[in-house]
Amino acid sequence: MNNIIEKALHVAGALTHDKIVTLLSLEDTKELFQAAYQLKCRYIGKKVSLRGLIEMGNVCSKDCFYCGIRKSNSNVKRYRLSEEDVIRMAKWCFEHDYGSVVLQSGEIESETNTEYVEHILRGIREFGGDTFGVTLCLGEQTEEVFRRWLEAGAHRYLLRIESSDPSIYAKIHPANHLYTRRVECLRILKRLGYQTGSGVMIGLPGQTLDDLAYDIEFFREMDLDMIGMGPYLPHADTPLGANIAMTPEYTNRQLQLGLKMIAVTRLYLHDVNIAATTALQALDDTGREQGIQAGANVIMPNVTDVEYRRSYQLYPNKPCLDENAAKCRNCLNWRMLSIGEKIIWGERGDSPHYFKKRK
Ligand code: 5AD
Ligand code: FES
């Protein structure tokens, strides 16, 4: 085991498919997590970047079988923040030294939505200039729309592939949600010059360690700059999640698998940004801290006004439903200090990988 990890520490991309599977199947993860954390510190330091997450709206044209805000879920109260509200929340982040924001919403493809996002991006650029990071997480769009948003001031885009295996993808989405289009969107985003992020859900029904190893290899093949992935959490109002019980065993398995995916991805890709996602915290109060200690370097605290948070539950047990942005800011500061990490205030926290490619 030592040898596999030792080699992976020296060279990115050194792990074979079988070795990736071996690492993902480890019961004793101590060495694996230590090595991944060591690499994270080598490339980024004992520091964590923050992105303030703004959930702009939960109206969605898609019907993904796992997602709590899928179009067919009539238990959700739909909302869409005004442009002014989104800009205000982003400004709060800027004034409180968050280096960047992520604008997320359900997927809508329309001219009205494109302009709404453009206005917000311009509004943010007015106070944020070029030094404040803006990431979009708004689903599949045409090349033209991606370009317009880039010109209006966005420079990173997150679009999870959800599973890199087309047959798993087909099982968790309706037939008109096309895997090929999603991959094409990722290629367009990279070509346009966005720092491009993707990721998967971990521990989906029927997904094997072999499949997850292919996911990690997909990240490298796609030459991604950022990875945002998290454990799958069964949502009772969805076709995929309705019959899965969140027993303590299930919860723990999902958490451990999520952490192992972070660690092995760090060992395989080395210099990318990896998020310790909120889904980890939904499984364990210290899930994000554990994510950092397994090699992640980004946290995305929610800064959306509390009144909307309950309406944006992609999965159950969403944390910080009642904690406002200021409270989460203090809490995170303290939590990071508790594991010997410092928050990088006031910097965009770009992916080192993106700039290395450009040299
Ligand atoms: N469990 C975990 N993650 C989920 N997402 C959506 N639904 C769930 C769920 N039930 C993730 C998807 C999506 C991201 C915004 O949230 O990966 O891309
Ligand atoms: Fe929200 Fe701790 S991060 S309360």
CSV table of C-alpha atoms and ligand atoms in Angstrom, one decimal:
chain,number,residue,atom,x,y,z
A,1,MET,CA,0.0,0.0,0.0
A,2,ASN,CA,2.8,2.3,0.9
A,3,ASN,CA,4.3,1.9,-2.5
A,4,ILE,CA,1.1,2.8,-4.4
A,5,ILE,CA,0.6,5.9,-2.3
A,6,GLU,CA,4.3,6.9,-2.4
A,7,LYS,CA,4.3,6.8,-6.2
A,8,ALA,CA,1.0,8.7,-6.5
A,9,LEU,CA,2.5,11.4,-4.3
A,10,HIS,CA,5.4,11.9,-6.7
A,11,VAL,CA,3.6,12.0,-10.0
A,12,ALA,CA,0.1,13.0,-11.0
A,13,GLY,CA,-1.7,10.4,-13.1
A,14,ALA,CA,0.5,7.6,-11.8
A,15,LEU,CA,-2.3,5.4,-10.5
A,16,THR,CA,-3.6,2.6,-12.7
A,17,HIS,CA,-7.3,1.8,-12.8
A,18,ASP,CA,-6.8,-1.2,-10.6
A,19,LYS,CA,-4.8,0.8,-8.1
A,20,ILE,CA,-7.5,3.4,-7.9
A,21,VAL,CA,-10.1,0.7,-7.2
A,22,THR,CA,-7.8,-0.7,-4.5
A,23,LEU,CA,-7.5,2.7,-2.8
A,24,LEU,CA,-11.2,3.2,-2.9
A,25,SER,CA,-11.8,-0.2,-1.3
A,26,LEU,CA,-9.5,0.5,1.7
A,27,GLU,CA,-11.1,0.0,5.1
A,28,ASP,CA,-8.2,1.6,7.0
A,29,THR,CA,-8.0,5.1,5.3
A,30,LYS,CA,-5.5,6.8,7.6
A,31,GLU,CA,-2.5,6.6,5.3
A,32,LEU,CA,-4.6,7.5,2.3
A,33,PHE,CA,-6.1,10.6,3.8
A,34,GLN,CA,-2.7,11.7,5.3
A,35,ALA,CA,-1.1,11.5,1.9
A,36,ALA,CA,-3.9,13.3,0.1
A,37,TYR,CA,-3.8,16.0,2.8
A,38,GLN,CA,0.0,16.3,2.4
A,39,LEU,CA,-0.5,16.9,-1.4
A,40,LYS,CA,-3.2,19.5,-0.7
A,41,CYS,CA,-0.8,21.3,1.6
A,42,ARG,CA,2.0,21.1,-1.0
A,43,TYR,CA,-0.1,22.7,-3.7
A,44,ILE,CA,-2.3,25.1,-1.7
A,45,GLY,CA,-0.9,25.3,1.8
A,46,LYS,CA,-2.7,24.9,5.1
A,47,LYS,CA,-5.4,27.2,3.7
A,48,VAL,CA,-8.9,26.9,2.5
A,49,SER,CA,-10.8,29.1,-0.1
A,50,LEU,CA,-14.4,30.1,0.5
A,51,ARG,CA,-17.1,30.6,-2.1
A,52,GLY,CA,-20.3,32.2,-0.9
A,53,LEU,CA,-23.1,30.1,-2.4
A,54,ILE,CA,-26.2,32.0,-3.6
A,55,GLU,CA,-29.2,29.8,-4.4
A,56,MET,CA,-30.8,32.1,-6.9
A,57,GLY,CA,-33.9,30.1,-7.6
A,58,ASN,CA,-35.4,26.6,-7.5
A,59,VAL,CA,-37.4,26.7,-10.7
A,60,CYS,CA,-36.1,23.9,-12.9
A,61,SER,CA,-36.9,22.5,-16.3
A,62,LYS,CA,-35.3,19.2,-15.5
A,63,ASP,CA,-36.6,16.1,-13.8
A,64,CYS,CA,-33.5,14.3,-12.5
A,65,PHE,CA,-34.6,11.2,-10.6
A,66,TYR,CA,-32.5,12.0,-7.5
A,67,CYS,CA,-33.0,15.8,-7.1
A,68,GLY,CA,-35.3,17.3,-4.5
A,69,ILE,CA,-36.1,20.3,-6.7
A,70,ARG,CA,-36.9,18.3,-9.8
A,71,LYS,CA,-39.7,19.7,-11.9
A,72,SER,CA,-42.3,17.1,-10.9
A,73,ASN,CA,-41.8,17.6,-7.1
A,74,SER,CA,-45.0,19.5,-6.3
A,75,ASN,CA,-44.0,19.7,-2.6
A,76,VAL,CA,-41.5,22.5,-3.3
A,77,LYS,CA,-42.5,26.1,-3.1
A,78,ARG,CA,-40.8,27.7,-6.1
A,79,TYR,CA,-39.0,31.0,-5.9
A,80,ARG,CA,-36.6,33.2,-7.8
A,81,LEU,CA,-34.6,35.9,-6.2
A,82,SER,CA,-34.7,39.4,-7.7
A,83,GLU,CA,-31.5,40.7,-9.4
A,84,GLU,CA,-31.1,43.2,-6.6
A,85,ASP,CA,-31.3,40.5,-3.9
A,86,VAL,CA,-28.7,38.4,-5.6
A,87,ILE,CA,-26.4,41.4,-6.1
A,88,ARG,CA,-26.9,42.4,-2.4
A,89,MET,CA,-25.9,38.9,-1.2
A,90,ALA,CA,-22.9,38.9,-3.5
A,91,LYS,CA,-21.9,42.3,-2.2
A,92,TRP,CA,-22.2,41.1,1.4
A,93,CYS,CA,-19.7,38.4,0.5
A,94,PHE,CA,-17.4,40.9,-1.1
A,95,GLU,CA,-17.5,43.2,1.9
A,96,HIS,CA,-16.9,40.3,4.2
A,97,ASP,CA,-13.8,39.3,2.3
A,98,TYR,CA,-15.1,36.2,0.7
A,99,GLY,CA,-12.9,35.9,-2.4
A,100,SER,CA,-15.7,34.6,-4.6
A,101,VAL,CA,-19.3,33.6,-5.0
A,102,VAL,CA,-21.1,30.8,-6.7
A,103,LEU,CA,-24.4,31.5,-8.4
A,104,GLN,CA,-26.6,28.4,-8.5
A,105,SER,CA,-30.1,27.7,-9.6
A,106,GLY,CA,-32.3,25.2,-11.3
A,107,GLU,CA,-31.7,24.8,-15.0
A,108,ILE,CA,-33.6,27.3,-17.2
A,109,GLU,CA,-32.8,27.9,-20.8
A,110,SER,CA,-34.5,31.1,-21.9
A,111,GLU,CA,-33.6,34.6,-23.1
A,112,THR,CA,-35.2,36.1,-19.9
A,113,ASN,CA,-33.0,33.9,-17.7
A,114,THR,CA,-29.9,34.6,-19.8
A,115,GLU,CA,-30.5,38.4,-19.3
A,116,TYR,CA,-31.3,38.0,-15.6
A,117,VAL,CA,-27.9,36.4,-15.1
A,118,GLU,CA,-26.2,38.9,-17.3
A,119,HIS,CA,-27.6,41.8,-15.3
A,120,ILE,CA,-26.5,40.1,-12.0
A,121,LEU,CA,-23.0,39.5,-13.4
A,122,ARG,CA,-22.7,43.2,-14.5
A,123,GLY,CA,-24.0,44.3,-11.1
A,124,ILE,CA,-21.4,42.2,-9.3
A,125,ARG,CA,-18.6,43.4,-11.6
A,126,GLU,CA,-19.4,47.0,-10.6
A,127,PHE,CA,-18.2,46.5,-7.1
A,128,GLY,CA,-16.1,43.4,-7.5
A,129,GLY,CA,-14.0,44.3,-10.5
A,130,ASP,CA,-11.7,41.5,-11.7
A,131,THR,CA,-10.4,40.4,-8.4
A,132,PHE,CA,-13.7,39.0,-7.1
A,133,GLY,CA,-14.4,35.5,-8.4
A,134,VAL,CA,-17.7,34.5,-9.9
A,135,THR,CA,-18.6,30.9,-10.5
A,136,LEU,CA,-21.8,29.8,-12.3
A,137,CYS,CA,-23.6,26.6,-11.7
A,138,LEU,CA,-26.7,27.0,-13.9
A,139,GLY,CA,-26.8,23.8,-15.9
A,140,GLU,CA,-26.6,23.1,-19.6
A,141,GLN,CA,-26.7,26.1,-21.9
A,142,THR,CA,-25.8,26.9,-25.5
A,143,GLU,CA,-22.3,28.1,-26.5
A,144,GLU,CA,-23.8,31.5,-27.1
A,145,VAL,CA,-25.2,31.8,-23.6
A,146,PHE,CA,-22.0,30.6,-22.0
A,147,ARG,CA,-20.1,33.2,-24.0
A,148,ARG,CA,-22.5,36.0,-23.0
A,149,TRP,CA,-22.1,35.1,-19.3
A,150,LEU,CA,-18.3,35.0,-19.7
A,151,GLU,CA,-18.4,38.5,-21.3
A,152,ALA,CA,-20.6,39.8,-18.5
A,153,GLY,CA,-18.1,38.7,-15.9
A,154,ALA,CA,-18.3,35.0,-14.9
A,155,HIS,CA,-15.1,33.1,-15.2
A,156,ARG,CA,-15.7,29.7,-13.6
A,157,TYR,CA,-18.4,27.2,-14.4
A,158,LEU,CA,-19.4,24.1,-12.5
A,159,LEU,CA,-21.4,21.4,-14.4
A,160,ARG,CA,-21.4,18.0,-12.7
A,161,ILE,CA,-21.4,15.0,-15.1
A,162,GLU,CA,-23.2,13.3,-12.2
A,163,SER,CA,-21.8,9.9,-13.4
A,164,SER,CA,-19.2,9.5,-16.2
A,165,ASP,CA,-20.8,6.2,-17.1
A,166,PRO,CA,-23.5,6.8,-19.8
A,167,SER,CA,-25.5,3.8,-18.6
A,168,ILE,CA,-25.7,5.0,-15.0
A,169,TYR,CA,-26.4,8.5,-16.3
A,170,ALA,CA,-29.3,7.1,-18.3
A,171,LYS,CA,-30.7,5.3,-15.2
A,172,ILE,CA,-30.8,8.4,-13.0
A,173,HIS,CA,-32.3,10.8,-15.6
A,174,PRO,CA,-35.3,10.9,-17.9
A,175,ALA,CA,-34.5,9.8,-21.5
A,176,ASN,CA,-34.4,13.4,-22.8
A,177,HIS,CA,-31.5,14.4,-20.4
A,178,LEU,CA,-28.6,13.6,-22.7
A,179,TYR,CA,-25.2,12.5,-21.4
A,180,THR,CA,-23.6,13.6,-24.7
A,181,ARG,CA,-24.9,17.1,-24.4
A,182,ARG,CA,-23.5,17.4,-20.9
A,183,VAL,CA,-20.0,16.3,-22.0
A,184,GLU,CA,-20.3,18.7,-25.0
A,185,CYS,CA,-21.1,21.6,-22.6
A,186,LEU,CA,-18.0,20.8,-20.6
A,187,ARG,CA,-15.9,20.9,-23.8
A,188,ILE,CA,-17.4,24.2,-24.8
A,189,LEU,CA,-16.8,25.8,-21.4
A,190,LYS,CA,-13.2,24.8,-21.5
A,191,ARG,CA,-12.8,26.0,-25.0
A,192,LEU,CA,-14.3,29.4,-24.1
A,193,GLY,CA,-11.7,29.7,-21.3
A,194,TYR,CA,-13.8,29.2,-18.2
A,195,GLN,CA,-12.1,27.5,-15.3
A,196,THR,CA,-14.2,24.4,-15.6
A,197,GLY,CA,-15.4,22.2,-12.9
A,198,SER,CA,-17.3,18.9,-12.8
A,199,GLY,CA,-18.0,16.1,-10.4
A,200,VAL,CA,-20.2,13.2,-9.7
A,201,MET,CA,-22.5,11.8,-7.0
A,202,ILE,CA,-20.9,9.1,-4.9
A,203,GLY,CA,-22.6,6.0,-3.8
A,204,LEU,CA,-25.5,6.0,-6.2
A,205,PRO,CA,-27.7,2.8,-6.3
A,206,GLY,CA,-25.9,0.2,-8.4
A,207,GLN,CA,-22.7,2.2,-8.8
A,208,THR,CA,-19.5,0.1,-8.1
A,209,LEU,CA,-16.0,1.1,-7.1
A,210,ASP,CA,-15.0,0.3,-10.7
A,211,ASP,CA,-17.5,3.0,-11.9
A,212,LEU,CA,-16.1,5.5,-9.4
A,213,ALA,CA,-12.6,4.8,-10.5
A,214,TYR,CA,-13.7,5.6,-14.1
A,215,ASP,CA,-15.2,8.8,-12.8
A,216,ILE,CA,-11.8,9.9,-11.4
A,217,GLU,CA,-10.1,8.9,-14.7
A,218,PHE,CA,-12.8,11.0,-16.5
A,219,PHE,CA,-11.8,14.1,-14.4
A,220,ARG,CA,-8.2,13.7,-15.7
A,221,GLU,CA,-9.2,13.0,-19.3
A,222,MET,CA,-11.3,16.1,-19.3
A,223,ASP,CA,-8.5,18.1,-17.8
A,224,LEU,CA,-10.8,19.8,-15.3
A,225,ASP,CA,-9.7,22.6,-13.0
A,226,MET,CA,-12.2,22.1,-10.2
A,227,ILE,CA,-13.9,19.1,-8.8
A,228,GLY,CA,-17.2,19.3,-6.8
A,229,MET,CA,-18.5,16.0,-5.8
A,230,GLY,CA,-20.4,14.6,-2.9
A,231,PRO,CA,-22.2,11.6,-1.5
A,232,TYR,CA,-25.6,10.8,-2.9
A,233,LEU,CA,-28.3,11.4,-0.4
A,234,PRO,CA,-31.7,9.8,-1.0
A,235,HIS,CA,-34.5,12.4,-1.1
A,236,ALA,CA,-37.9,11.0,-0.2
A,237,ASP,CA,-39.8,13.0,-2.8
A,238,THR,CA,-37.8,11.5,-5.7
A,239,PRO,CA,-38.1,8.3,-7.7
A,240,LEU,CA,-34.5,7.2,-6.9
A,241,GLY,CA,-34.6,8.0,-3.2
A,242,ALA,CA,-38.1,7.1,-2.1
A,243,ASN,CA,-37.3,3.6,-1.0
A,244,ILE,CA,-33.8,4.0,0.5
A,245,ALA,CA,-33.5,4.3,4.2
A,246,MET,CA,-30.8,6.4,5.7
A,247,THR,CA,-29.7,4.0,8.4
A,248,PRO,CA,-26.6,4.8,10.4
A,249,GLU,CA,-24.7,2.2,8.4
A,250,TYR,CA,-25.8,3.7,5.1
A,251,THR,CA,-24.9,7.2,6.3
A,252,ASN,CA,-21.5,6.1,7.4
A,253,ARG,CA,-20.7,4.2,4.2
A,254,GLN,CA,-21.7,7.2,2.1
A,255,LEU,CA,-19.5,9.5,4.1
A,256,GLN,CA,-16.5,7.3,4.0
A,257,LEU,CA,-16.9,6.7,0.3
A,258,GLY,CA,-17.2,10.4,-0.3
A,259,LEU,CA,-14.0,11.1,1.7
A,260,LYS,CA,-12.1,8.3,-0.2
A,261,MET,CA,-13.2,9.8,-3.5
A,262,ILE,CA,-11.7,13.2,-2.5
A,263,ALA,CA,-8.5,11.6,-1.3
A,264,VAL,CA,-7.9,9.5,-4.4
A,265,THR,CA,-8.9,12.3,-6.7
A,266,ARG,CA,-6.3,14.5,-5.0
A,267,LEU,CA,-3.7,11.8,-5.4
A,268,TYR,CA,-4.5,11.3,-9.1
A,269,LEU,CA,-5.0,15.0,-10.1
A,270,HIS,CA,-2.7,16.8,-7.7
A,271,ASP,CA,-3.2,20.5,-8.4
A,272,VAL,CA,-7.0,21.0,-8.9
A,273,ASN,CA,-9.4,22.7,-6.6
A,274,ILE,CA,-11.5,20.2,-4.8
A,275,ALA,CA,-14.6,21.2,-2.8
A,276,ALA,CA,-15.6,19.7,0.6
A,277,THR,CA,-19.3,19.8,-0.3
A,278,THR,CA,-22.2,20.5,1.9
A,279,ALA,CA,-23.5,16.9,1.2
A,280,LEU,CA,-20.7,15.7,3.5
A,281,GLN,CA,-21.9,17.9,6.2
A,282,ALA,CA,-25.4,16.5,5.7
A,283,LEU,CA,-24.0,13.2,6.8
A,284,ASP,CA,-21.9,14.3,9.6
A,285,ASP,CA,-21.6,17.6,11.5
A,286,THR,CA,-17.9,17.7,10.8
A,287,GLY,CA,-18.1,16.3,7.3
A,288,ARG,CA,-16.5,19.3,5.6
A,289,GLU,CA,-13.6,19.4,8.0
A,290,GLN,CA,-13.1,15.7,7.3
A,291,GLY,CA,-13.2,16.5,3.6
A,292,ILE,CA,-10.4,19.1,4.0
A,293,GLN,CA,-8.4,16.5,5.9
A,294,ALA,CA,-8.9,14.1,3.1
A,295,GLY,CA,-7.5,16.5,0.5
A,296,ALA,CA,-10.2,19.1,-0.4
A,297,ASN,CA,-9.4,22.8,-0.3
A,298,VAL,CA,-12.6,24.7,-1.0
A,299,ILE,CA,-15.7,25.2,1.1
A,300,MET,CA,-18.9,26.8,-0.2
A,301,PRO,CA,-20.9,28.3,2.7
A,302,ASN,CA,-24.5,29.2,1.9
A,303,VAL,CA,-25.1,33.0,2.0
A,304,THR,CA,-28.7,32.9,0.7
A,305,ASP,CA,-31.2,34.6,2.9
A,306,VAL,CA,-32.5,32.1,5.5
A,307,GLU,CA,-36.1,32.4,4.4
A,308,TYR,CA,-35.3,30.7,1.0
A,309,ARG,CA,-33.1,27.9,2.3
A,310,ARG,CA,-35.8,25.4,3.0
A,311,SER,CA,-37.1,25.6,-0.5
A,312,TYR,CA,-33.7,24.6,-2.0
A,313,GLN,CA,-33.2,21.1,-0.7
A,314,LEU,CA,-31.6,19.0,-3.3
A,315,TYR,CA,-31.2,16.3,-0.7
A,316,PRO,CA,-32.4,15.8,2.9
A,317,ASN,CA,-30.6,16.9,6.1
A,318,LYS,CA,-29.4,20.1,4.5
A,319,PRO,CA,-27.3,21.9,7.2
A,320,CYS,CA,-27.4,25.6,8.2
A,321,LEU,CA,-31.1,26.0,7.3
A,322,ASP,CA,-31.5,28.6,10.1
A,323,GLU,CA,-28.0,30.0,10.3
A,324,ASN,CA,-27.6,33.2,8.4
A,325,ALA,CA,-24.5,34.2,6.4
A,326,ALA,CA,-22.8,36.0,9.3
A,327,LYS,CA,-23.3,33.1,11.6
A,328,CYS,CA,-21.9,30.6,9.1
A,329,ARG,CA,-18.9,32.9,8.5
A,330,ASN,CA,-17.9,32.8,12.1
A,331,CYS,CA,-18.7,29.2,12.5
A,332,LEU,CA,-16.5,28.3,9.5
A,333,ASN,CA,-13.6,30.4,10.7
A,334,TRP,CA,-13.7,28.6,14.0
A,335,ARG,CA,-14.1,25.2,12.4
A,336,MET,CA,-11.1,25.7,10.1
A,337,LEU,CA,-8.9,26.9,12.9
A,338,SER,CA,-9.9,23.8,14.9
A,339,ILE,CA,-8.2,21.6,12.3
A,340,GLY,CA,-5.2,23.9,11.9
A,341,GLU,CA,-6.3,25.5,8.6
A,342,LYS,CA,-6.7,29.1,7.8
A,343,ILE,CA,-9.3,30.7,5.5
A,344,ILE,CA,-7.8,32.7,2.6
A,345,TRP,CA,-9.8,35.9,2.9
A,346,GLY,CA,-10.2,38.3,0.0
A,347,GLU,CA,-8.6,36.1,-2.8
A,348,ARG,CA,-10.3,34.4,-5.7
A,349,GLY,CA,-8.7,31.1,-4.9
A,350,ASP,CA,-8.2,30.1,-8.5
A,351,SER,CA,-7.3,26.5,-9.4
A,352,PRO,CA,-3.5,26.1,-9.7
A,353,HIS,CA,-4.1,23.7,-12.5
A,354,TYR,CA,-5.8,26.3,-14.7
A,355,PHE,CA,-2.8,28.5,-14.7
A,356,LYS,CA,-0.3,25.7,-15.1
A,357,LYS,CA,-2.1,24.7,-18.3
A,358,ARG,CA,-1.9,28.3,-19.6
A,359,LYS,CA,1.9,28.8,-19.0
B,1,5AD,N1,-27.9,13.8,-3.2
B,1,5AD,C1,-26.7,14.3,-3.4
B,1,5AD,N2,-26.4,15.3,-4.3
B,1,5AD,C2,-27.4,15.7,-5.1
B,1,5AD,N3,-27.5,16.7,-6.0
B,1,5AD,C3,-28.7,16.7,-6.5
B,1,5AD,N4,-29.5,15.9,-5.8
B,1,5AD,C4,-28.7,15.2,-4.9
B,1,5AD,C5,-28.9,14.2,-4.0
B,1,5AD,N5,-30.1,13.7,-3.8
B,1,5AD,C6,-26.3,17.4,-6.5
B,1,5AD,C7,-26.1,17.1,-8.0
B,1,5AD,C8,-26.1,18.5,-8.6
B,1,5AD,C9,-25.7,19.3,-7.5
B,1,5AD,C10,-26.1,20.8,-7.6
B,1,5AD,O1,-26.4,18.7,-6.4
B,1,5AD,O2,-24.8,16.5,-8.2
B,1,5AD,O3,-25.2,18.6,-9.7
B,2,FES,FE1,-23.4,27.4,8.9
B,2,FES,FE2,-21.6,26.4,10.7
B,2,FES,S1,-21.3,26.8,8.6
B,2,FES,S2,-23.6,27.3,11.0
